[in-house]
Amino acid sequence: IFVFLVETGFRYVDFEDDDLYGQSVEDDYCISPSTAAQFIYSRRDKPSVEPVEEYDYEDLKESSNSVSNHQLSGFDQGKPVDSQTSRSESEIVPKVAKMTVSGKKQTMGFEVPGVSSEENGHSFHTPQKERLIEDAIASSDVLETASKSANPPLTVQASEEQSSTPAPVKKSGKLRQQLDVKAELEKRQGGKQLLNLVVIGHVDAGKSTLMGHMLYLLGNINKRTMHKYEQESKKAGKASFAYAWVLDETGEERERGVTMDVGMTKFETTTKVITLMDAPGHKDFIPNMITGAAQADVAVLVVDASRGEFEAGFETGGQTREHGLLVRSLGVTQLAVAVNKMDQVNWQQERFQEITGKLGHFLKQAGFKESDVAFIPTSGLSGENLITRSQSSELTKWYKGLCLLEQIDSFKPPQRSIDKPFRLCVSDVFKDQGSGFCITGKIEAGYIQTGDRLQAMPPNETCTVKGITLHDEPVDWAAAGDHVSLTLVGMDIIKINVGCVFCGPKEPIKACTRFRARILIFNIEIPITKGFPVLLHYQTVSEPAVIKRLISVLNKSTGEVTKKKPKFLTKGQNALVELQTQRPIALELYKDFKELGRFMLRYGGSTIAAGVVTEVF
């Protein structure tokens, strides 16, 4: 072989050594993987190879002259011939074998015998120089024995099929998944339906204690953890706050004794998986409460039955009224009213009826149907009537209804918008371990799978979903209604803020600074005029805005225009206005996406109006 190479003017090149100097074995003057594979497997089909001596020497000489006329790179000129002839054949063979798979992904471990590249419809045009090297090496028995004893590299036919087929296979898999999403939703969680529940009410009504005790009774909090909370709360001088610490996790919340941010956790009932959101009751943290209520399907309104406490929360300035209006304006239609701390009034039926009478009348005015509101007497601290019906004779003699857990279990889950384009509102952004960053939020519409491309609005940036986490468990897909954490790659974390909306690149959400809306004015002291500054709360966004135009006053029931271009708006009126925000926000029309078409307007620390988007500019 080497004599032949020397005579024909070729130099054997050690590719592995030269590769140290920055040269690539994928350059076009090395043996291509296709040619090598074609040669190796055609040898098996035809074991008898023509000896080198049968070649016409003149033809070889002619061909060598034609090749030598081409300009040789430093790669070809770098090695003396004598140094190669001293090399043993056993050293050469592995280098040639390695060279044959250098251009493709190396997938070892199986072979495809007797398949030539031409059988698969591929034809390869190799340089004359390469063919001469092939034929020269072909006459060696060493290569034949090496290819039989060692695992041969994968043929080009198999590797090219691998590189060309993933795109259509992935696409068909996605189409199949799209058809199966509803079926998969039914199978998930053992067939249990998902429900998002927000707990609202006046400050110190006992919301966190009520839900913390319920979680403990359900077994979501173990006895050891609960004992630790009891000891720590005693040391802090807040022994009665032990159950509240289950949901109030930060040091500041525990020190002040008030919930500040929305605490989120999960528990299961007989037929449902509940995502629980514990909203703050203090008026300073109403924006956080709006964020929680905007992501909820149903609500539990907690009121304090103590003398004077219920009145403080229900009268003007109390959060019981405002929270009730807010959740109704944000699309919650089913409500359970937990009349808490009933043990402090000795489970009096008269007090319970007094509260239900006042509150029931107000909730009916706010837009709740009587059939969708349930009143349940409870005690968060003692745990009475939470997960099992009370055995206390003082309560059972006049109350025969459901306990709180049974009432939650009886809520009807809303219709999920799985068939609509994907929409997710960001409620938190953080950097996690590994590449990329994480966002959390509720999927309002559509569904998502790992590997999907997403577009963030208003930044108008695209990224890829690397991972999906639902209830602290990694999953391959998630659908409308799920509170998920997404790991994203391909985008800078600086460009994403709380309030951004992620959507599919094919059907993106609109981003704008001006839009028209139909608003309902609540109780306000001063009239709303052109240029009135407000704080716009939309999903997880809190954005300063200005009412630019007062277009018309509408009839509450029919929606007909009763007055065009009014000078001002007063409480109780229904009007069409135009708003302008300082920065772009991503909005959907109410008629297209009810979940993404609602917003609230606040001014001077109180909610002054609720509205729906009718037109985007």
PDB file of N, CA and C in Angstrom, residues 59-112:
ATOM      1  N   ASP A  59      -2.638   5.067 -16.272  1.00  0.00           N
ATOM      2  CA  ASP A  59      -3.845   5.799 -15.849  1.00  0.00           C
ATOM      3  C   ASP A  59      -3.658   6.416 -14.476  1.00  0.00           C
ATOM      4  N   LEU A  60      -3.041   5.638 -13.589  1.00  0.00           N
ATOM      5  CA  LEU A  60      -2.828   6.158 -12.237  1.00  0.00           C
ATOM      6  C   LEU A  60      -1.898   7.352 -12.256  1.00  0.00           C
ATOM      7  N   LYS A  61      -0.872   7.240 -13.085  1.00  0.00           N
ATOM      8  CA  LYS A  61       0.098   8.329 -13.166  1.00  0.00           C
ATOM      9  C   LYS A  61      -0.575   9.586 -13.704  1.00  0.00           C
ATOM     10  N   GLU A  62      -1.432   9.368 -14.723  1.00  0.00           N
ATOM     11  CA  GLU A  62      -2.141  10.497 -15.332  1.00  0.00           C
ATOM     12  C   GLU A  62      -3.034  11.192 -14.295  1.00  0.00           C
ATOM     13  N   SER A  63      -3.758  10.329 -13.555  1.00  0.00           N
ATOM     14  CA  SER A  63      -4.669  10.902 -12.557  1.00  0.00           C
ATOM     15  C   SER A  63      -3.898  11.609 -11.457  1.00  0.00           C
ATOM     16  N   SER A  64      -2.721  11.063 -11.096  1.00  0.00           N
ATOM     17  CA  SER A  64      -1.943  11.704 -10.041  1.00  0.00           C
ATOM     18  C   SER A  64      -1.430  13.050 -10.501  1.00  0.00           C
ATOM     19  N   ASN A  65      -1.071  13.134 -11.788  1.00  0.00           N
ATOM     20  CA  ASN A  65      -0.614  14.429 -12.299  1.00  0.00           C
ATOM     21  C   ASN A  65      -1.739  15.461 -12.257  1.00  0.00           C
ATOM     22  N   SER A  66      -2.955  14.989 -12.608  1.00  0.00           N
ATOM     23  CA  SER A  66      -4.080  15.934 -12.633  1.00  0.00           C
ATOM     24  C   SER A  66      -4.391  16.432 -11.224  1.00  0.00           C
ATOM     25  N   VAL A  67      -4.253  15.559 -10.237  1.00  0.00           N
ATOM     26  CA  VAL A  67      -4.507  15.974  -8.858  1.00  0.00           C
ATOM     27  C   VAL A  67      -3.416  16.890  -8.363  1.00  0.00           C
ATOM     28  N   SER A  68      -2.165  16.591  -8.734  1.00  0.00           N
ATOM     29  CA  SER A  68      -1.046  17.396  -8.240  1.00  0.00           C
ATOM     30  C   SER A  68      -1.076  18.802  -8.803  1.00  0.00           C
ATOM     31  N   ASN A  69      -1.822  19.004  -9.917  1.00  0.00           N
ATOM     32  CA  ASN A  69      -1.942  20.359 -10.466  1.00  0.00           C
ATOM     33  C   ASN A  69      -2.759  21.270  -9.559  1.00  0.00           C
ATOM     34  N   HIS A  70      -3.657  20.670  -8.753  1.00  0.00           N
ATOM     35  CA  HIS A  70      -4.450  21.489  -7.828  1.00  0.00           C
ATOM     36  C   HIS A  70      -3.559  22.049  -6.745  1.00  0.00           C
ATOM     37  N   GLN A  71      -3.899  23.264  -6.274  1.00  0.00           N
ATOM     38  CA  GLN A  71      -3.101  23.882  -5.211  1.00  0.00           C
ATOM     39  C   GLN A  71      -3.340  23.143  -3.913  1.00  0.00           C
ATOM     40  N   LEU A  72      -2.254  22.715  -3.256  1.00  0.00           N
ATOM     41  CA  LEU A  72      -2.378  21.977  -2.008  1.00  0.00           C
ATOM     42  C   LEU A  72      -2.281  22.948  -0.845  1.00  0.00           C
ATOM     43  N   SER A  73      -3.130  22.683   0.154  1.00  0.00           N
ATOM     44  CA  SER A  73      -3.091  23.536   1.351  1.00  0.00           C
ATOM     45  C   SER A  73      -1.973  23.056   2.256  1.00  0.00           C
ATOM     46  N   GLY A  74      -1.764  23.841   3.342  1.00  0.00           N
ATOM     47  CA  GLY A  74      -0.764  23.463   4.337  1.00  0.00           C
ATOM     48  C   GLY A  74      -1.086  22.140   4.989  1.00  0.00           C
ATOM     49  N   PHE A  75      -2.335  21.811   5.009  1.00  0.00           N
ATOM     50  CA  PHE A  75      -2.766  20.525   5.601  1.00  0.00           C
ATOM     51  C   PHE A  75      -2.160  19.363   4.834  1.00  0.00           C
ATOM     52  N   ASP A  76      -2.156  19.484   3.448  1.00  0.00           N
ATOM     53  CA  ASP A  76      -1.642  18.402   2.624  1.00  0.00           C
ATOM     54  C   ASP A  76      -0.117  18.356   2.634  1.00  0.00           C
ATOM     55  N   GLN A  77       0.500  19.542   2.843  1.00  0.00           N
ATOM     56  CA  GLN A  77       1.953  19.596   2.702  1.00  0.00           C
ATOM     57  C   GLN A  77       2.695  19.328   4.002  1.00  0.00           C
ATOM     58  N   GLY A  78       1.947  19.181   5.070  1.00  0.00           N
ATOM     59  CA  GLY A  78       2.583  19.222   6.396  1.00  0.00           C
ATOM     60  C   GLY A  78       3.369  18.000   6.803  1.00  0.00           C
ATOM     61  N   LYS A  79       3.234  16.830   6.198  1.00  0.00           N
ATOM     62  CA  LYS A  79       3.862  15.611   6.713  1.00  0.00           C
ATOM     63  C   LYS A  79       4.820  15.011   5.686  1.00  0.00           C
ATOM     64  N   PRO A  80       6.016  14.648   6.104  1.00  0.00           N
ATOM     65  CA  PRO A  80       6.932  13.934   5.191  1.00  0.00           C
ATOM     66  C   PRO A  80       6.470  12.501   4.993  1.00  0.00           C
ATOM     67  N   VAL A  81       6.777  11.965   3.799  1.00  0.00           N
ATOM     68  CA  VAL A  81       6.319  10.620   3.451  1.00  0.00           C
ATOM     69  C   VAL A  81       7.050   9.569   4.279  1.00  0.00           C
ATOM     70  N   ASP A  82       8.355   9.785   4.534  1.00  0.00           N
ATOM     71  CA  ASP A  82       9.133   8.763   5.214  1.00  0.00           C
ATOM     72  C   ASP A  82       8.603   8.475   6.613  1.00  0.00           C
ATOM     73  N   SER A  83       8.142   9.522   7.292  1.00  0.00           N
ATOM     74  CA  SER A  83       7.645   9.318   8.655  1.00  0.00           C
ATOM     75  C   SER A  83       6.389   8.468   8.658  1.00  0.00           C
ATOM     76  N   GLN A  84       5.630   8.473   7.565  1.00  0.00           N
ATOM     77  CA  GLN A  84       4.409   7.673   7.513  1.00  0.00           C
ATOM     78  C   GLN A  84       4.703   6.203   7.205  1.00  0.00           C
ATOM     79  N   THR A  85       5.715   5.941   6.391  1.00  0.00           N
ATOM     80  CA  THR A  85       5.989   4.557   5.996  1.00  0.00           C
ATOM     81  C   THR A  85       6.477   3.741   7.186  1.00  0.00           C
ATOM     82  N   SER A  86       7.076   4.384   8.176  1.00  0.00           N
ATOM     83  CA  SER A  86       7.549   3.645   9.337  1.00  0.00           C
ATOM     84  C   SER A  86       6.421   3.266  10.290  1.00  0.00           C
ATOM     85  N   ARG A  87       5.228   3.769  10.055  1.00  0.00           N
ATOM     86  CA  ARG A  87       4.088   3.515  10.944  1.00  0.00           C
ATOM     87  C   ARG A  87       3.503   2.136  10.642  1.00  0.00           C
ATOM     88  N   SER A  88       3.131   1.385  11.652  1.00  0.00           N
ATOM     89  CA  SER A  88       2.550   0.044  11.451  1.00  0.00           C
ATOM     90  C   SER A  88       1.107   0.160  11.018  1.00  0.00           C
ATOM     91  N   GLU A  89       0.627  -0.906  10.369  1.00  0.00           N
ATOM     92  CA  GLU A  89      -0.737  -0.910   9.863  1.00  0.00           C
ATOM     93  C   GLU A  89      -1.758  -0.868  10.996  1.00  0.00           C
ATOM     94  N   SER A  90      -1.437  -1.457  12.132  1.00  0.00           N
ATOM     95  CA  SER A  90      -2.389  -1.471  13.255  1.00  0.00           C
ATOM     96  C   SER A  90      -2.640  -0.076  13.787  1.00  0.00           C
ATOM     97  N   GLU A  91      -1.666   0.845  13.594  1.00  0.00           N
ATOM     98  CA  GLU A  91      -1.888   2.226  14.036  1.00  0.00           C
ATOM     99  C   GLU A  91      -2.745   2.997  13.044  1.00  0.00           C
ATOM    100  N   ILE A  92      -2.609   2.619  11.763  1.00  0.00           N
ATOM    101  CA  ILE A  92      -3.310   3.370  10.722  1.00  0.00           C
ATOM    102  C   ILE A  92      -4.798   3.089  10.756  1.00  0.00           C
ATOM    103  N   VAL A  93      -5.167   1.842  10.945  1.00  0.00           N
ATOM    104  CA  VAL A  93      -6.572   1.440  10.801  1.00  0.00           C
ATOM    105  C   VAL A  93      -7.513   2.220  11.708  1.00  0.00           C
ATOM    106  N   PRO A  94      -7.237   2.351  13.045  1.00  0.00           N
ATOM    107  CA  PRO A  94      -8.181   3.093  13.869  1.00  0.00           C
ATOM    108  C   PRO A  94      -8.345   4.547  13.443  1.00  0.00           C
ATOM    109  N   LYS A  95      -7.226   5.143  12.900  1.00  0.00           N
ATOM    110  CA  LYS A  95      -7.332   6.534  12.477  1.00  0.00           C
ATOM    111  C   LYS A  95      -8.251   6.665  11.265  1.00  0.00           C
ATOM    112  N   VAL A  96      -8.154   5.730  10.348  1.00  0.00           N
ATOM    113  CA  VAL A  96      -9.026   5.764   9.174  1.00  0.00           C
ATOM    114  C   VAL A  96     -10.474   5.537   9.600  1.00  0.00           C
ATOM    115  N   ALA A  97     -10.673   4.571  10.502  1.00  0.00           N
ATOM    116  CA  ALA A  97     -12.033   4.287  10.978  1.00  0.00           C
ATOM    117  C   ALA A  97     -12.618   5.498  11.675  1.00  0.00           C
ATOM    118  N   LYS A  98     -11.781   6.193  12.465  1.00  0.00           N
ATOM    119  CA  LYS A  98     -12.258   7.392  13.154  1.00  0.00           C
ATOM    120  C   LYS A  98     -12.603   8.478  12.160  1.00  0.00           C
ATOM    121  N   MET A  99     -11.762   8.538  11.086  1.00  0.00           N
ATOM    122  CA  MET A  99     -11.954   9.562  10.073  1.00  0.00           C
ATOM    123  C   MET A  99     -13.286   9.400   9.361  1.00  0.00           C
ATOM    124  N   THR A 100     -13.772   8.181   9.244  1.00  0.00           N
ATOM    125  CA  THR A 100     -14.990   7.945   8.463  1.00  0.00           C
ATOM    126  C   THR A 100     -16.227   8.492   9.131  1.00  0.00           C
ATOM    127  N   VAL A 101     -16.201   8.695  10.424  1.00  0.00           N
ATOM    128  CA  VAL A 101     -17.405   9.184  11.103  1.00  0.00           C
ATOM    129  C   VAL A 101     -17.225  10.596  11.622  1.00  0.00           C
ATOM    130  N   SER A 102     -16.139  11.272  11.225  1.00  0.00           N
ATOM    131  CA  SER A 102     -15.872  12.583  11.802  1.00  0.00           C
ATOM    132  C   SER A 102     -16.905  13.619  11.406  1.00  0.00           C
ATOM    133  N   GLY A 103     -17.503  13.476  10.232  1.00  0.00           N
ATOM    134  CA  GLY A 103     -18.423  14.498   9.760  1.00  0.00           C
ATOM    135  C   GLY A 103     -19.822  14.360  10.294  1.00  0.00           C
ATOM    136  N   LYS A 104     -20.179  13.260  10.946  1.00  0.00           N
ATOM    137  CA  LYS A 104     -21.553  13.028  11.406  1.00  0.00           C
ATOM    138  C   LYS A 104     -21.562  12.732  12.897  1.00  0.00           C
ATOM    139  N   LYS A 105     -22.740  12.825  13.486  1.00  0.00           N
ATOM    140  CA  LYS A 105     -22.896  12.455  14.891  1.00  0.00           C
ATOM    141  C   LYS A 105     -22.597  10.962  15.032  1.00  0.00           C
ATOM    142  N   GLN A 106     -21.669  10.602  15.947  1.00  0.00           N
ATOM    143  CA  GLN A 106     -21.238   9.221  16.071  1.00  0.00           C
ATOM    144  C   GLN A 106     -22.219   8.458  16.937  1.00  0.00           C
ATOM    145  N   THR A 107     -22.932   7.537  16.359  1.00  0.00           N
ATOM    146  CA  THR A 107     -23.873   6.705  17.109  1.00  0.00           C
ATOM    147  C   THR A 107     -23.434   5.270  16.947  1.00  0.00           C
ATOM    148  N   MET A 108     -22.727   4.741  17.940  1.00  0.00           N
ATOM    149  CA  MET A 108     -22.152   3.410  17.830  1.00  0.00           C
ATOM    150  C   MET A 108     -23.079   2.390  18.468  1.00  0.00           C
ATOM    151  N   GLY A 109     -22.804   1.120  18.220  1.00  0.00           N
ATOM    152  CA  GLY A 109     -23.511   0.089  18.940  1.00  0.00           C
ATOM    153  C   GLY A 109     -24.399  -0.778  18.080  1.00  0.00           C
ATOM    154  N   PHE A 110     -24.617  -0.397  16.816  1.00  0.00           N
ATOM    155  CA  PHE A 110     -25.330  -1.292  15.918  1.00  0.00           C
ATOM    156  C   PHE A 110     -24.831  -1.044  14.510  1.00  0.00           C
ATOM    157  N   GLU A 111     -25.038  -2.002  13.619  1.00  0.00           N
ATOM    158  CA  GLU A 111     -24.551  -1.860  12.257  1.00  0.00           C
ATOM    159  C   GLU A 111     -25.656  -2.192  11.274  1.00  0.00           C
ATOM    160  N   VAL A 112     -25.513  -1.639  10.090  1.00  0.00           N
ATOM    161  CA  VAL A 112     -26.479  -1.908   9.026  1.00  0.00           C
ATOM    162  C   VAL A 112     -25.732  -2.596   7.909  1.00  0.00           C
TER     163      VAL A 112
END
